[in-house]
Amino acid sequence: MKYSLGGRLCIHRLGAVALAILICAAPAAADYPIQAGDVIEVSIGGLVDFHQRAVVQQDGTISFPQLGTISVDGSLASQLRAKIRAALVGKTVRQRSPDGRTLPIAIEPDDVAASIVEYRPVYVMGDVSKPGQFAFNPAMTTRQAVAMAGGYDTLHVGSKSSFLLASDVQSEISGVMVQLAGLALRETRVRAELSNLETMGEPRAPDVQVPATTFSALLRAEQELFKTNRVEHSAEKEFLDRSIKQSIQVIEDLNKQLKQEVASATFDAGDLEDMRGLQAKGYASKARVSETRHSASAGLNRRLQIYTQLDAARTRNEESQKHLAQLESQRKIKLLEALKDCTIKQVELRSRLNGLRDKLRAISTTHAQSVRGTYQSPKIVVIRKEHKGRERLSVDLDFELHPADVIEVTIEVDDANGEVAGE
């Protein structure tokens, strides 16, 4: 059995319908066509839980569980309510009663309410303090939109902007000059290291204007870096030189020992031969011959150990010499790379410095041309999307806006002759 919303639900219906009337009575300032981005809310009087919202999609449709998909693109607010009412009337929804029962409720025409609860934002651009997008409110005017954007901004118009721009450019020029001075000192330090000088020497005066304290700080930093690099390189070089000298001394000592052992081996071989001859004649015992043989064998073992130690010492010497050569070559490569980077960066910074100086001259010229001018009244143009395309409307501050309107604010300067500067 189906029920209409009556009896104990009448109070709920009356309250919800009254709320729907209030919502529907506050449309936008003008009954504008609904488009993608608007948020639609549908409610049914008496059904407290039935408050559903949907965003209008790019294809101009909205979707609700009870409605399905409906095309609303271009519909006016009144047409939207009629479409949704027609789609819902006659359908049945289930409502839980206060006693816990679930009742099927037939939707009647007066039960349905539909309204736009969120509008597409408006956009403010041009000569305002805070350009951007802002939430749209019903009956919103151009004056309110400009106020939300922080009001007019004359600091970026005419001669007043010249002071700010000139200050910014001059600050950039000062920063570039400091970088150039630092690179020049770095180049001096790198060249001194390449030439194996004991000190950096006196740097040439910078060809850019840099505060004396800044230049002194940069010079101290490069001098400390020069000393640190020199001490570190000298320590590594001295270690390798010492290792090479030690290995050479070891090789010389081992060669002397080897020479002595070779001479001793010659004597031991002759002695062994004599002992064997005496043994054959019966003048030398077997033990004496064995002792001579052991002495010759011990000499051979000593020579083998010396040969092994010689190979190890020669290997250490070759490795130390190789590391010393690598130390010098890698240091030179590193310094040459640093010198190349300095040159490239200096060229880039000088090009940037020339551009900034040209910009500063252009700002000065613009300032001279506009300093005698006066500001015109702001020109406000509203760009509105219609079915036939976008339309540009010249408006005043009391013009009522539509959602998604773009407000363009322009403030121009008259020159001394009363003409707009730049025309």
Coordinates of C-alpha atoms in Angstrom, one line a residue, residues 251 305-317:
I251 CA 115.3 -1.9 -2.9
Q305 CA 113.1 -14.4 0.4
I306 CA 115.2 -11.4 -0.9
Y307 CA 113.7 -11.9 -4.4
T308 CA 110.2 -11.9 -2.9
Q309 CA 110.9 -8.7 -0.8
L310 CA 112.4 -7.0 -3.9
D311 CA 109.3 -7.7 -5.9
A312 CA 107.1 -6.3 -3.1
A313 CA 109.3 -3.2 -2.7
R314 CA 109.3 -2.5 -6.5
T315 CA 105.5 -2.9 -6.6
R316 CA 105.1 -0.4 -3.8
N317 CA 107.4 2.0 -5.5

